[in-house]
Coordinates of C-alpha atoms in Angstrom, one line a residue:
X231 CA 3.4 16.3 2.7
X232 CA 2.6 13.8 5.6
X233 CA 5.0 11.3 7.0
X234 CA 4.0 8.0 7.7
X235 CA 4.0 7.0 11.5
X236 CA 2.9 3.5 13.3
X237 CA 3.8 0.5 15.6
X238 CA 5.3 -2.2 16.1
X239 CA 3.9 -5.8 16.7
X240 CA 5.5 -8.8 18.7
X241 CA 3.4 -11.5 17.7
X242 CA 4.9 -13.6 20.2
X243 CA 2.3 -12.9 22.7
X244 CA -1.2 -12.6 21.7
X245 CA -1.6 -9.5 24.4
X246 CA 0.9 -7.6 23.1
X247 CA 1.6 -5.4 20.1
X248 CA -0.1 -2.4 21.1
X249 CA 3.3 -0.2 20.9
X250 CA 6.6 -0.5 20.5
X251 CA 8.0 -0.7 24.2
X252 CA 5.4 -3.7 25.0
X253 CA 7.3 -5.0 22.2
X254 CA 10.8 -5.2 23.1
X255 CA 11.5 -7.2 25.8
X256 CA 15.0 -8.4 27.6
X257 CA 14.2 -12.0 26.3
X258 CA 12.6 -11.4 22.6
X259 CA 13.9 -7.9 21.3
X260 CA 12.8 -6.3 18.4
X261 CA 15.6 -7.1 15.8
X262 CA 17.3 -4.4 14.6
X263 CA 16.7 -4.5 11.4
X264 CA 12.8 -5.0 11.5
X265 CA 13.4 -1.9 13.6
X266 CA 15.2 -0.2 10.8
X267 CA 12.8 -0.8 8.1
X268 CA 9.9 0.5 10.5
X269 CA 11.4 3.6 10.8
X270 CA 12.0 4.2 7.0
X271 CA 8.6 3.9 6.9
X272 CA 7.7 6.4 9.2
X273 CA 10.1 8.5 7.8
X274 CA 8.5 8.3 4.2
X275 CA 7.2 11.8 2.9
X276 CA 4.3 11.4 0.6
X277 CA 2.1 13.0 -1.6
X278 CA -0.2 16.0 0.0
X279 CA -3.3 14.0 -1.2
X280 CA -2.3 11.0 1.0
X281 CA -3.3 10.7 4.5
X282 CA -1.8 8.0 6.4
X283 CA -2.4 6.7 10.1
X284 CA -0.9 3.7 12.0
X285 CA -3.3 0.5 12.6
X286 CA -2.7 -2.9 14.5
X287 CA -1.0 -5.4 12.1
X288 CA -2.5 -9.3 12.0
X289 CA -1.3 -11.0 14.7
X290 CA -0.6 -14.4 13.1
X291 CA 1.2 -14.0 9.8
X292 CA 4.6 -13.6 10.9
X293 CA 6.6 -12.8 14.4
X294 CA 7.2 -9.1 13.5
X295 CA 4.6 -6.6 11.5
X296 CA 3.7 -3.3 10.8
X297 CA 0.8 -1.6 9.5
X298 CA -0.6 1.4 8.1
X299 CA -3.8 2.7 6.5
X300 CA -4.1 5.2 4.1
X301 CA -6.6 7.2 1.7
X302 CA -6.5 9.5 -1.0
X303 CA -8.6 12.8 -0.1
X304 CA -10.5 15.1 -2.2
X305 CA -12.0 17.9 0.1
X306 CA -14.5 15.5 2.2
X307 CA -14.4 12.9 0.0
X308 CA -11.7 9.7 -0.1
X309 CA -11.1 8.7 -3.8
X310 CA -9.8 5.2 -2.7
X311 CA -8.2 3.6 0.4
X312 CA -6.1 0.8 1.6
X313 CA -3.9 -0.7 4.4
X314 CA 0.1 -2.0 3.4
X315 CA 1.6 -4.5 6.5
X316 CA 5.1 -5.0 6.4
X317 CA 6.1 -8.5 8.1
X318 CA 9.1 -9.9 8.9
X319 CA 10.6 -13.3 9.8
X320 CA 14.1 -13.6 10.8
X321 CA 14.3 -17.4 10.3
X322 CA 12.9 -16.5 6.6
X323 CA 10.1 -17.9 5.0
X324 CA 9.8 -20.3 2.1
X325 CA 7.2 -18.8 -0.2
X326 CA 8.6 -15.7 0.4
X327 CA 12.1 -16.1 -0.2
X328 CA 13.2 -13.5 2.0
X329 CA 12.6 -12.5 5.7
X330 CA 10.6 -9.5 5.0
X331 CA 6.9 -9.0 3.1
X332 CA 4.6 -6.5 1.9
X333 CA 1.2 -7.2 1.6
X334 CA -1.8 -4.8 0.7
X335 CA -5.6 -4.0 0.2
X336 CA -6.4 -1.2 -1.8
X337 CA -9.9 -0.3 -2.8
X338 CA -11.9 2.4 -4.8
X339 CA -14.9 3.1 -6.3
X340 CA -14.6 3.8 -10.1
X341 CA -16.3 5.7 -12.4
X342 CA -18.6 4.3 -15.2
X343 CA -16.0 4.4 -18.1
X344 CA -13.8 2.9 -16.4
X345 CA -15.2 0.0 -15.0
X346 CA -16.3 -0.8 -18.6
X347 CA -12.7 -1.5 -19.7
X348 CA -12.4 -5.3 -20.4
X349 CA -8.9 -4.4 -19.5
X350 CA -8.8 -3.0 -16.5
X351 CA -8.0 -6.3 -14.0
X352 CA -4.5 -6.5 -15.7
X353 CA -3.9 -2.7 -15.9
X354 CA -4.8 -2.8 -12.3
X355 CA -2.0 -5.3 -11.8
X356 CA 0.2 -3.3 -14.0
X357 CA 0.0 0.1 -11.8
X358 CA 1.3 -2.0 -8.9
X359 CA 4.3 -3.6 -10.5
X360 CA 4.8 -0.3 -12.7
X361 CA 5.1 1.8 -9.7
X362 CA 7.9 -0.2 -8.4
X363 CA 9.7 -0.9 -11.6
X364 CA 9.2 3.5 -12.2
X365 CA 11.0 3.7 -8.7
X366 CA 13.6 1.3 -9.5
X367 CA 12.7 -1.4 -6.8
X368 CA 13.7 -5.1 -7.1
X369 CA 11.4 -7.3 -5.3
X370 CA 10.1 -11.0 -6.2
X371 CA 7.5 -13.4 -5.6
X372 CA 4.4 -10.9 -6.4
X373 CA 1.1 -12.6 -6.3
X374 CA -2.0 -11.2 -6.0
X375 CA -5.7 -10.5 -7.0
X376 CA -7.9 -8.6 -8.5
X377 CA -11.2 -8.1 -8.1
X378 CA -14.6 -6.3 -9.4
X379 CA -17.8 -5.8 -8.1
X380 CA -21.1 -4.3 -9.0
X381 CA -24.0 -3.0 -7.1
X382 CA -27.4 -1.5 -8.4
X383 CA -29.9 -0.1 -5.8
X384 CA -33.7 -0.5 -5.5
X385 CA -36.5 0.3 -3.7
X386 CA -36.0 3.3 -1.6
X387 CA -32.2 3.4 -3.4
X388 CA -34.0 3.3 -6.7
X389 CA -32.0 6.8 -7.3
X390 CA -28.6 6.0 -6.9
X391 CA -26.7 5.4 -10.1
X392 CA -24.8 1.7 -10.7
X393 CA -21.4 1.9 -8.8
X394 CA -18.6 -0.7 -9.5
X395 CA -16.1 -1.4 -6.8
X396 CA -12.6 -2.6 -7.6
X397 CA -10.2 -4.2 -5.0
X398 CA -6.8 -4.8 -5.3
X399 CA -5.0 -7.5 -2.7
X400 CA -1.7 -8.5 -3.3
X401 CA 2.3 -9.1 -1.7
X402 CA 5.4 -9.1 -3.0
X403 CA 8.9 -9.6 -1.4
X404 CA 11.3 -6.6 -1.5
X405 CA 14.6 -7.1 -2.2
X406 CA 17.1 -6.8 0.8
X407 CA 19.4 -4.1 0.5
X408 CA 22.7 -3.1 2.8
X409 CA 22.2 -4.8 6.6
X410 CA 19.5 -7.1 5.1
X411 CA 17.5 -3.9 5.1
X412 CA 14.7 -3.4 2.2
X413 CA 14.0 0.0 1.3
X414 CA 10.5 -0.1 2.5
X415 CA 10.4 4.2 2.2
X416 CA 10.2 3.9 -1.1
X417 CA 8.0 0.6 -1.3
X418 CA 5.5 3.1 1.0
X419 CA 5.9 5.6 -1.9
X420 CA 5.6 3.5 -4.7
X421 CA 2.5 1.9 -3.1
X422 CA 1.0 5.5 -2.5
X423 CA 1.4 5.6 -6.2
X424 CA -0.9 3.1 -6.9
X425 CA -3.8 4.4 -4.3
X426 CA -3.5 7.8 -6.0
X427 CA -3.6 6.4 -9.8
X428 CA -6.5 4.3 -8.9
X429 CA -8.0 7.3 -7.4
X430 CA -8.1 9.2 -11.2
X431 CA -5.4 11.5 -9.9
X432 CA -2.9 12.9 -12.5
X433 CA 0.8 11.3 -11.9
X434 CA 3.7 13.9 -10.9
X435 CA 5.4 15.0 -13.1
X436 CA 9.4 13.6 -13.2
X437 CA 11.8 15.9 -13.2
X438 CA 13.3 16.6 -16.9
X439 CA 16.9 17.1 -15.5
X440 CA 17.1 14.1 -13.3
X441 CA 14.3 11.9 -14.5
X442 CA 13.2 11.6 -10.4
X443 CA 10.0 12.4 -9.8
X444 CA 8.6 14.4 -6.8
X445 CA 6.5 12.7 -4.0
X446 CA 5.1 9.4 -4.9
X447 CA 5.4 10.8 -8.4
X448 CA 5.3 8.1 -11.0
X449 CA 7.7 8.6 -14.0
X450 CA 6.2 9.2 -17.4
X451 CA 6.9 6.3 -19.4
X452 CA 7.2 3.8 -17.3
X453 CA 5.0 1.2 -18.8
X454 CA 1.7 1.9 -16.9
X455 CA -1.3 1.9 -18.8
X456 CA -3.7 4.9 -18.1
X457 CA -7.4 4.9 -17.4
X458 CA -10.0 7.9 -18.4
X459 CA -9.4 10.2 -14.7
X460 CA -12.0 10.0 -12.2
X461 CA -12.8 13.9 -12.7
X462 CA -10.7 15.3 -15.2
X463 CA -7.2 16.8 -14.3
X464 CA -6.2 17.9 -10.9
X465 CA -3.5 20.3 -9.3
X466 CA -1.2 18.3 -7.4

């Protein structure tokens, strides 16, 4: 399994943000609990299919952010893709409604009978929220879109096939929890979640005893709708 690692970002000074120590400074720390929720991201542990790698946060959304990128891997190929950023405000932030926000870009390419499903924008939408609500997250304010888009080649592409593109952007705020703490681990986990079901990759399987599932494991049930898989069942 791979653990996530990263940075911070003190958007306080446009030069700054490359690393943590930059960061903290005698006169504008890094609050403690921004620093807490960091490092239960880091400390995530995710599905084997995920790989994960830090990248440089916006620098104008909020004082404090976090990024990472990540991709769902078959072999040579990546199945779909995307980048979560975790900001933070301490003087909070109206639309949010909270000090602390998650927002992502995930992408993939699907395959034909899939793309074909009238249905598939909302059960798009409905593997994000699933994923949390399967993982027993509270969070509020989720907005989002989602988005399709076809290509068909000519000319000296004349033999590839039609591919359709889908793209998911979208933030929510999570819930606060002991310290004013979220439990941005598992928001990491459940948002691996939806990368690997919009990949075509088979959920985990929960654990019959418990109900708990294993590494960014979704739980059977949980109100998600299913698509056709990308390539038929996989070992996970």
């Amino acid at each position: 399994m791979a653990a996530a690692q990263g940075h911070f970002s003190d958007h306080s000074d446009g030069d700054r943000g490359t690393d943590e120590t930059a960061d903290s400074t005698e006169a504008n720390p890094v609050p403690p609990v921004f620093r807490r929720a960091v490092e239960a991201l880091r400390s995530a542990r995710l599905r084997p299919e995920i790989e994960i790698d830090p990248t440089r946060p916006p620098q104008r959304l909020a004082p404090y952010a976090y990024a990472v990128e990540a991709a769902v891997v078959d072999g040579e190929e990546d199945l779909a893709d995307g980048r979560l950023v975790l900001l933070h405000d301490p003087d909070g932030h109206e639309a949010w409604k909270g000090t602390f926000r998650l927002v992502t870009l995930v992408r993939a390419e699907l395959e034909p009978e899939m793309a074909a499903d009238p249905l598939l924008p909302e059960v798009c939408w409905s593997w994000l929220t699933g994923a949390m609500e399967a993982r027993g997250l509270a969070y509020g304010e989720a907005s989002g879109t989602v988005t399709m888009a076809g290509s068909h080649y000519f000319g000296g592409l004349a033999d590839r096939r039609p591919a359709t593109q889908i793209e998911i952007r979208a933030s929510w705020t999570p819930r606060e929890g002991l310290g004013g703490v979220p439990d941005t681990g598992a928001h990491l986990a459940a948002w691996c979640d939806l990368l690997c079901q919009i990949a075509g990759l088979p959920p985990v399987p929960a654990d019959p005893a418990t109900g708990a599932t294993g590494a960014t494991g979704t739980v059977s049930g949980a109100g998600v709708v299913s698509l056709p898989q990308r390539r038929g069942p996989q070992q996970v």
